[in-house]
Amino acid sequence: MIPYGKQDINQQDIDAVVAVLQSDYLTQGPQVPAFEQTLIDHTDAEYAVACNSATSALHLACLALELGKGDWLWTTPITFVASANCGLYCGAKIDFVDIDPQTYNLCPKALEKKLILAKAENKLPKVVVPVHLCGQSCDMASIHALSLEYGFKIIEDAAHAIGGEYQDKPVGCGNYSDITIFSFHPVKIVTTAEGGAALTNQQVLADKMVLLRSHGITRDKALMKPVSGLDMDAQGNWYYQQLELGFNYRMTELQAALGVSQMQRLNQFVKDRQRLAHRYNKLLAEFPLILPMQLENANSAWHLYVIGLTVEDGLRSKSKLSQKALFQQLRELGIGVNLHYIPVHTQPYYQNMGFVVGDFPHAEYYYQQALSLPLFHGMTDAQQDEVVSALIQVLGA
Ligand SMILES: *Cc1c(COP(=O)(O)O)cnc(C)c1O
């Protein structure tokens, strides 16, 4: 089976992890700050906070922006559930903004319409989470302009997009958002096995995320509060204080060392994905398929290559093959196609909150006809040709 995504681990990665195992620190040593520095170097953001997952990073980001009970978080329905769940962790309410039918990203026009209605009802969101689907940036300039007008904060979910660019700047630079999160899950662009990070240019947000990443505990004397009945001058270097209710969202040294090593190949990973994506574009140009739409002002990191199966007069409508049948036949031919994503508002957990199928028509239409083809660093041209041959066989193209 040719998988839809796969990590690329070389001897240098293995040596880096083994070296940590032979060192004094398996956690809270020098590798985590070194990894954070690679993220700062790459993006030009001021601060990076590495975590044990992007889900944790999203949670910390929401907490740092003081999202809480009674607040609203808005995101896109076409994303992994974590982009929405982070708001629920904070007691906030969730709503969705439909996608742009061409880019599949959160649509700024739909966002503006919804903001106008929400303002009239006094239900404006505190946080909006645009997701750079497949690795291509959202229209951040438009979303940012709306944030100034309507007073919401922005968390970029860039789980797919490390190595991508928007307006000639690396995704994660934070020019149009408060916080950007990355994921280092093995199917993503670079991996730390499990892992994530939150990047920001605002020191207060970075400090808050660092504090909450580790139980809300500090060893910084300047932050400590007097405790009545406790002689503060008698407290030695063992002394720490818990200031907030935090979590254990720390990344290990093993993960960070893998990340440092992987980051050295980030450009290579993205270049290879871009090359393969352009090769798909060429090989599939004459197929009755919708190929990924590329924006002029963005360079995708190409986490995913998503094709649309329904075009007017397309072979699929002639052959009447359902999405399900195509998926099944391609899998049987050893092609690890996948589907990203089931619209979040159709999940039973979200249906219980009152969302219904029909709420976000563009997202639902996308879901009925999308398919992700295999794409990963190290995929060979021969493997890609095999995917194309299978498509010819199945579509009868
Ligand atoms: C993978 C992913 C996440 C979660 O990442 P983890 O590191 O697995 O927690 C969040 N958002 C999107 C869009 C993702 O694809």
XYZ file of C-alpha atoms and ligand atoms in Angstrom:
412
model
C 0.000 0.000 0.000
C 1.286 3.471 -0.909
C 0.287 5.495 2.190
C -1.284 8.958 1.929
C 1.419 10.329 4.222
C 4.530 9.061 5.946
C 7.455 10.320 8.011
C 11.023 10.434 6.724
C 13.571 9.372 9.363
C 17.274 9.250 8.501
C 20.394 8.124 10.388
C 21.015 11.657 11.667
C 17.543 11.688 13.259
C 18.224 8.315 14.903
C 21.642 9.411 16.183
C 20.126 12.597 17.638
C 17.545 10.616 19.627
C 20.095 8.017 20.783
C 22.413 10.799 21.973
C 19.622 12.120 24.205
C 19.036 8.647 25.645
C 22.733 8.557 26.608
C 22.617 12.056 28.139
C 21.530 13.288 31.576
C 18.182 14.717 30.533
C 15.228 12.911 29.012
C 12.989 15.871 29.735
C 13.482 19.587 30.507
C 17.044 19.726 29.204
C 18.708 21.717 26.432
C 16.983 20.134 23.395
C 13.546 21.714 23.893
C 14.856 25.320 23.831
C 17.116 24.341 20.898
C 14.087 23.052 18.997
C 12.101 26.179 19.859
C 15.005 28.228 18.481
C 14.845 26.366 15.137
C 11.157 27.345 14.888
C 12.008 30.980 15.684
C 14.848 30.944 13.134
C 12.572 29.519 10.465
C 9.527 31.747 11.016
C 11.063 34.950 12.434
C 8.465 34.833 15.222
C 9.694 36.183 18.566
C 8.669 33.251 20.771
C 8.055 29.524 20.330
C 6.568 27.207 22.973
C 7.026 23.508 22.186
C 4.354 21.132 23.509
C 3.503 17.433 23.501
C 0.972 17.950 20.672
C -0.640 20.603 18.510
C -3.868 19.893 20.357
C -2.151 20.967 23.594
C -0.710 24.011 21.800
C -4.218 24.997 20.638
C -5.516 24.630 24.214
C -2.669 26.764 25.611
C -3.235 29.357 22.874
C -6.932 29.655 23.773
C -6.099 29.966 27.486
C -3.434 32.609 26.812
C -6.041 34.628 24.898
C -8.322 34.231 27.936
C -11.024 32.348 26.103
C -13.532 31.186 28.706
C -17.101 30.417 29.630
C -19.611 32.411 27.639
C -17.107 33.279 24.894
C -17.329 32.104 21.279
C -14.643 30.439 19.179
C -15.212 30.186 15.437
C -13.370 27.919 13.048
C -13.897 26.088 9.755
C -15.881 22.828 9.524
C -13.230 21.349 7.185
C -10.513 20.615 9.710
C -9.435 18.061 12.261
C -11.685 18.134 15.336
C -8.886 19.591 17.513
C -9.298 23.053 15.909
C -12.746 23.280 17.501
C -12.295 21.116 20.606
C -9.708 23.542 22.022
C -12.495 26.067 22.575
C -14.660 23.511 24.366
C -11.771 22.687 26.724
C -11.993 26.316 27.883
C -15.761 26.242 28.365
C -16.357 28.415 25.300
C -19.057 27.892 22.688
C -18.184 26.857 19.138
C -19.503 28.010 15.804
C -18.246 27.483 12.267
C -17.703 29.635 9.193
C -18.259 27.969 5.832
C -15.361 27.402 3.434
C -14.431 29.086 0.190
C -15.445 26.484 -2.433
C -12.212 27.021 -4.390
C -9.478 27.096 -1.750
C -11.445 25.005 0.797
C -10.176 27.403 3.493
C -12.325 29.487 5.843
C -14.034 32.056 3.609
C -13.433 35.696 4.635
C -16.667 36.789 2.913
C -18.693 34.219 4.851
C -16.833 35.350 7.980
C -17.802 38.982 7.400
C -21.464 38.096 6.837
C -21.536 36.080 10.019
C -19.774 38.831 11.991
C -22.397 41.392 10.907
C -25.171 39.104 12.168
C -23.282 38.245 15.356
C -22.703 41.913 16.133
C -26.433 42.612 15.929
C -27.059 39.718 18.322
C -24.160 40.594 20.612
C -22.525 37.214 19.972
C -19.202 38.240 18.421
C -16.414 35.643 18.682
C -13.468 36.187 21.000
C -11.203 33.904 18.961
C -11.241 32.828 15.306
C -9.128 29.825 14.225
C -8.351 29.824 10.489
C -6.843 26.519 9.325
C -4.332 26.439 6.468
C -5.849 23.367 4.847
C -3.442 21.117 2.932
C -0.634 23.603 3.698
C -1.947 26.608 1.763
C -2.422 29.764 3.825
C -5.848 31.264 4.373
C -6.491 34.811 3.176
C -4.955 36.151 6.368
C -4.880 39.811 5.335
C -8.692 39.844 4.990
C -9.258 37.881 8.194
C -6.875 40.181 10.064
C -8.658 43.299 8.742
C -11.950 41.878 10.057
C -10.334 41.150 13.443
C -9.479 44.854 13.786
C -13.017 45.863 12.914
C -14.794 43.303 15.103
C -12.237 42.881 17.884
C -11.470 39.149 17.831
C -8.142 37.372 18.324
C -6.654 35.006 15.736
C -5.015 31.601 16.236
C -3.641 30.245 12.960
C -3.953 26.463 12.909
C -0.893 25.795 10.750
C -0.718 22.076 11.573
C -0.413 21.465 7.802
C 1.617 24.483 6.881
C 5.108 24.646 8.386
C 7.400 25.530 5.488
C 4.606 27.268 3.590
C 4.649 30.972 2.744
C 2.114 33.777 2.586
C 2.947 37.121 0.993
C 6.582 35.971 0.747
C 6.817 35.444 4.526
C 6.987 32.068 6.296
C 3.721 30.836 7.793
C 4.175 31.328 11.539
C 5.726 34.816 11.342
C 2.556 36.104 12.964
C 2.062 39.218 10.827
C -1.704 38.638 10.795
C -2.412 36.689 13.965
C -1.803 36.495 17.710
C -0.616 32.886 17.857
C 0.261 30.220 15.259
C 0.318 26.519 16.057
C 2.235 23.730 14.308
C 1.837 19.941 14.581
C 4.700 17.458 14.448
C 2.589 14.307 14.171
C 4.291 11.785 11.815
C 1.979 12.479 8.860
C 2.691 16.220 8.991
C 5.637 17.985 7.287
C 8.246 17.487 10.028
C 7.837 15.132 12.944
C 8.725 14.729 16.610
C 6.560 11.544 16.841
C 3.912 13.423 18.827
C 4.439 17.139 19.257
C 3.330 20.656 18.566
C 4.277 24.268 19.139
C 2.701 27.666 19.605
C 4.450 30.724 18.154
C 3.767 34.364 18.967
C 5.301 37.826 18.861
C 3.711 38.857 22.179
C 5.737 38.172 25.308
C 2.707 38.105 27.640
C 1.154 35.326 25.556
C 4.408 33.348 25.422
C 4.908 33.667 29.211
C 1.357 32.535 29.874
C 1.716 29.489 27.599
C 5.054 28.530 29.183
C 3.493 28.748 32.658
C 0.416 26.690 31.730
C 2.490 24.116 29.824
C 3.996 23.037 33.134
C 1.242 22.951 35.795
C 1.070 26.732 36.202
C 4.246 26.429 38.281
C 7.048 28.989 38.319
C 10.541 29.093 39.788
C 10.964 32.742 38.806
C 11.286 34.760 42.072
C 10.067 37.892 40.315
C 6.678 36.259 39.663
C 6.197 34.800 43.142
C 3.547 36.025 45.544
C 3.916 36.420 49.313
C 2.176 33.642 51.248
C 0.938 34.792 54.631
C 2.379 32.711 57.443
C 5.311 31.586 55.273
C 8.682 33.297 55.739
C 9.565 34.047 52.119
C 13.220 34.783 52.987
C 13.567 31.285 54.441
C 12.615 29.609 51.153
C 15.617 28.011 49.444
C 16.191 27.002 45.871
C 13.796 24.083 46.207
C 10.943 26.539 46.360
C 8.448 26.927 43.521
C 4.941 28.326 43.343
C 1.818 27.296 41.512
C 0.158 30.473 40.252
C -2.465 29.031 37.891
C -4.113 25.691 37.143
C -1.867 24.403 34.375
C -1.174 21.091 32.683
C 1.691 18.799 31.804
C 1.934 19.628 28.110
C 5.735 19.472 27.951
C 7.699 18.024 25.058
C 10.409 15.488 25.909
C 14.097 15.869 25.044
C 13.816 12.834 22.743
C 11.082 14.519 20.733
C 12.865 17.865 20.649
C 16.155 16.306 19.472
C 14.269 14.593 16.654
C 12.667 17.937 15.849
C 16.008 19.780 15.741
C 17.344 17.177 13.336
C 14.191 17.177 11.186
C 14.099 20.982 10.955
C 17.438 20.904 9.137
C 15.584 19.198 6.272
C 12.400 21.297 6.356
C 13.224 23.108 3.114
C 14.099 19.839 1.417
C 10.848 18.234 2.640
C 8.721 21.087 1.327
C 10.612 21.328 -1.980
C 10.079 17.633 -2.579
C 6.366 17.910 -1.763
C 6.066 20.896 -4.106
C 7.812 18.976 -6.867
C 5.491 15.994 -6.432
C 2.399 18.215 -6.288
C 3.394 19.960 -9.514
C 4.023 16.575 -11.072
C 0.492 15.471 -10.041
C -0.842 18.701 -11.576
C 0.807 17.820 -14.878
C -0.064 14.126 -14.882
C -3.696 14.765 -13.940
C -4.266 17.882 -16.058
C -6.464 16.097 -18.599
C -8.422 14.094 -16.032
C -12.046 14.922 -15.250
C -11.021 16.023 -11.779
C -10.771 19.279 -9.867
C -7.121 19.882 -9.020
C -5.958 21.975 -6.033
C -6.366 25.697 -6.586
C -3.183 27.652 -5.944
C -3.186 31.254 -4.777
C -0.730 33.728 -6.277
C 0.291 35.146 -2.914
C 0.826 31.814 -1.143
C 3.231 28.909 -1.419
C 1.680 25.750 -0.045
C 3.726 23.387 2.113
C 1.675 20.628 0.428
C 0.768 18.537 3.437
C -2.090 17.123 1.356
C -2.974 16.824 -2.321
C -6.793 16.835 -2.517
C -8.665 16.135 -5.741
C -12.318 16.946 -6.393
C -14.208 14.118 -8.067
C -17.145 16.002 -9.438
C -16.819 18.111 -12.536
C -19.601 18.875 -14.958
C -19.740 16.203 -17.650
C -16.927 14.435 -15.853
C -16.321 10.748 -16.306
C -17.466 10.122 -12.788
C -20.934 11.370 -13.606
C -20.888 9.147 -16.702
C -19.575 6.090 -14.900
C -21.766 6.907 -11.876
C -19.066 5.689 -9.540
C -19.692 6.913 -6.039
C -16.953 8.495 -3.928
C -17.178 5.437 -1.705
C -16.675 3.049 -4.633
C -13.729 5.056 -5.974
C -12.133 5.116 -2.541
C -12.630 1.373 -2.124
C -11.318 0.490 -5.590
C -8.229 2.652 -5.178
C -7.527 1.081 -1.783
C -7.866 -2.369 -3.377
C -5.268 -1.317 -5.943
C -2.879 -0.464 -3.091
C -3.363 3.295 -3.193
C -3.731 4.699 0.314
C -6.229 7.427 -0.506
C -7.879 9.205 2.391
C -10.470 11.860 3.108
C -9.674 15.122 4.918
C -11.977 15.941 6.629
C -15.423 14.884 7.798
C -17.062 18.268 8.509
C -16.702 18.784 12.267
C -20.291 20.016 12.706
C -21.586 16.648 11.431
C -19.822 14.723 14.209
C -22.327 13.314 16.725
C -20.661 15.248 19.547
C -21.305 18.499 17.690
C -24.735 17.426 16.467
C -25.641 17.147 20.174
C -24.927 20.895 20.426
C -27.583 21.621 17.839
C -25.654 21.673 14.559
C -27.432 19.952 11.686
C -26.403 18.675 8.270
C -27.219 21.541 5.932
C -25.672 24.244 8.139
C -22.512 24.667 6.035
C -23.308 23.710 2.426
C -19.906 24.403 0.848
C -18.142 22.301 3.481
C -20.652 19.489 3.032
C -20.367 19.591 -0.748
C -16.573 19.495 -0.492
C -16.831 16.451 1.770
C -18.985 14.559 -0.736
C -16.435 14.779 -3.522
C -12.946 15.201 -2.049
C -10.203 12.576 -1.926
C -6.604 12.941 -0.691
C -3.986 11.251 -2.877
C -0.722 9.909 -1.413
C 1.887 12.647 -1.004
C 4.967 12.516 1.199
C 8.650 13.343 1.160
C 10.508 10.413 -0.341
C 7.611 9.261 -2.530
C 9.171 8.085 -5.788
C 8.069 9.053 -9.285
C 7.296 5.364 -9.849
C 4.962 5.342 -6.846
C 3.291 8.476 -8.134
C 2.889 6.903 -11.582
C 1.252 3.940 -9.873
C -1.298 6.280 -8.270
C -2.028 7.850 -11.654
C -2.378 4.443 -13.374
C -4.797 3.338 -10.677
C -6.837 6.499 -11.239
C -6.912 5.807 -14.992
C -8.089 2.267 -14.299
C -10.766 3.291 -11.833
C -12.043 6.363 -13.643
C -11.747 4.763 -17.040
C -9.931 7.944 -18.095
C -3.047 17.169 13.031
C -3.875 18.355 13.274
C -4.092 18.897 14.557
C -3.667 18.194 15.807
O -2.333 17.882 15.835
P -1.758 16.904 16.967
O -0.306 17.255 16.984
O -2.019 15.513 16.503
O -2.426 17.234 18.242
C -4.794 20.084 14.665
N -5.279 20.713 13.587
C -5.118 20.215 12.347
C -5.676 20.971 11.185
C -4.431 19.010 12.157
O -4.310 18.504 10.920
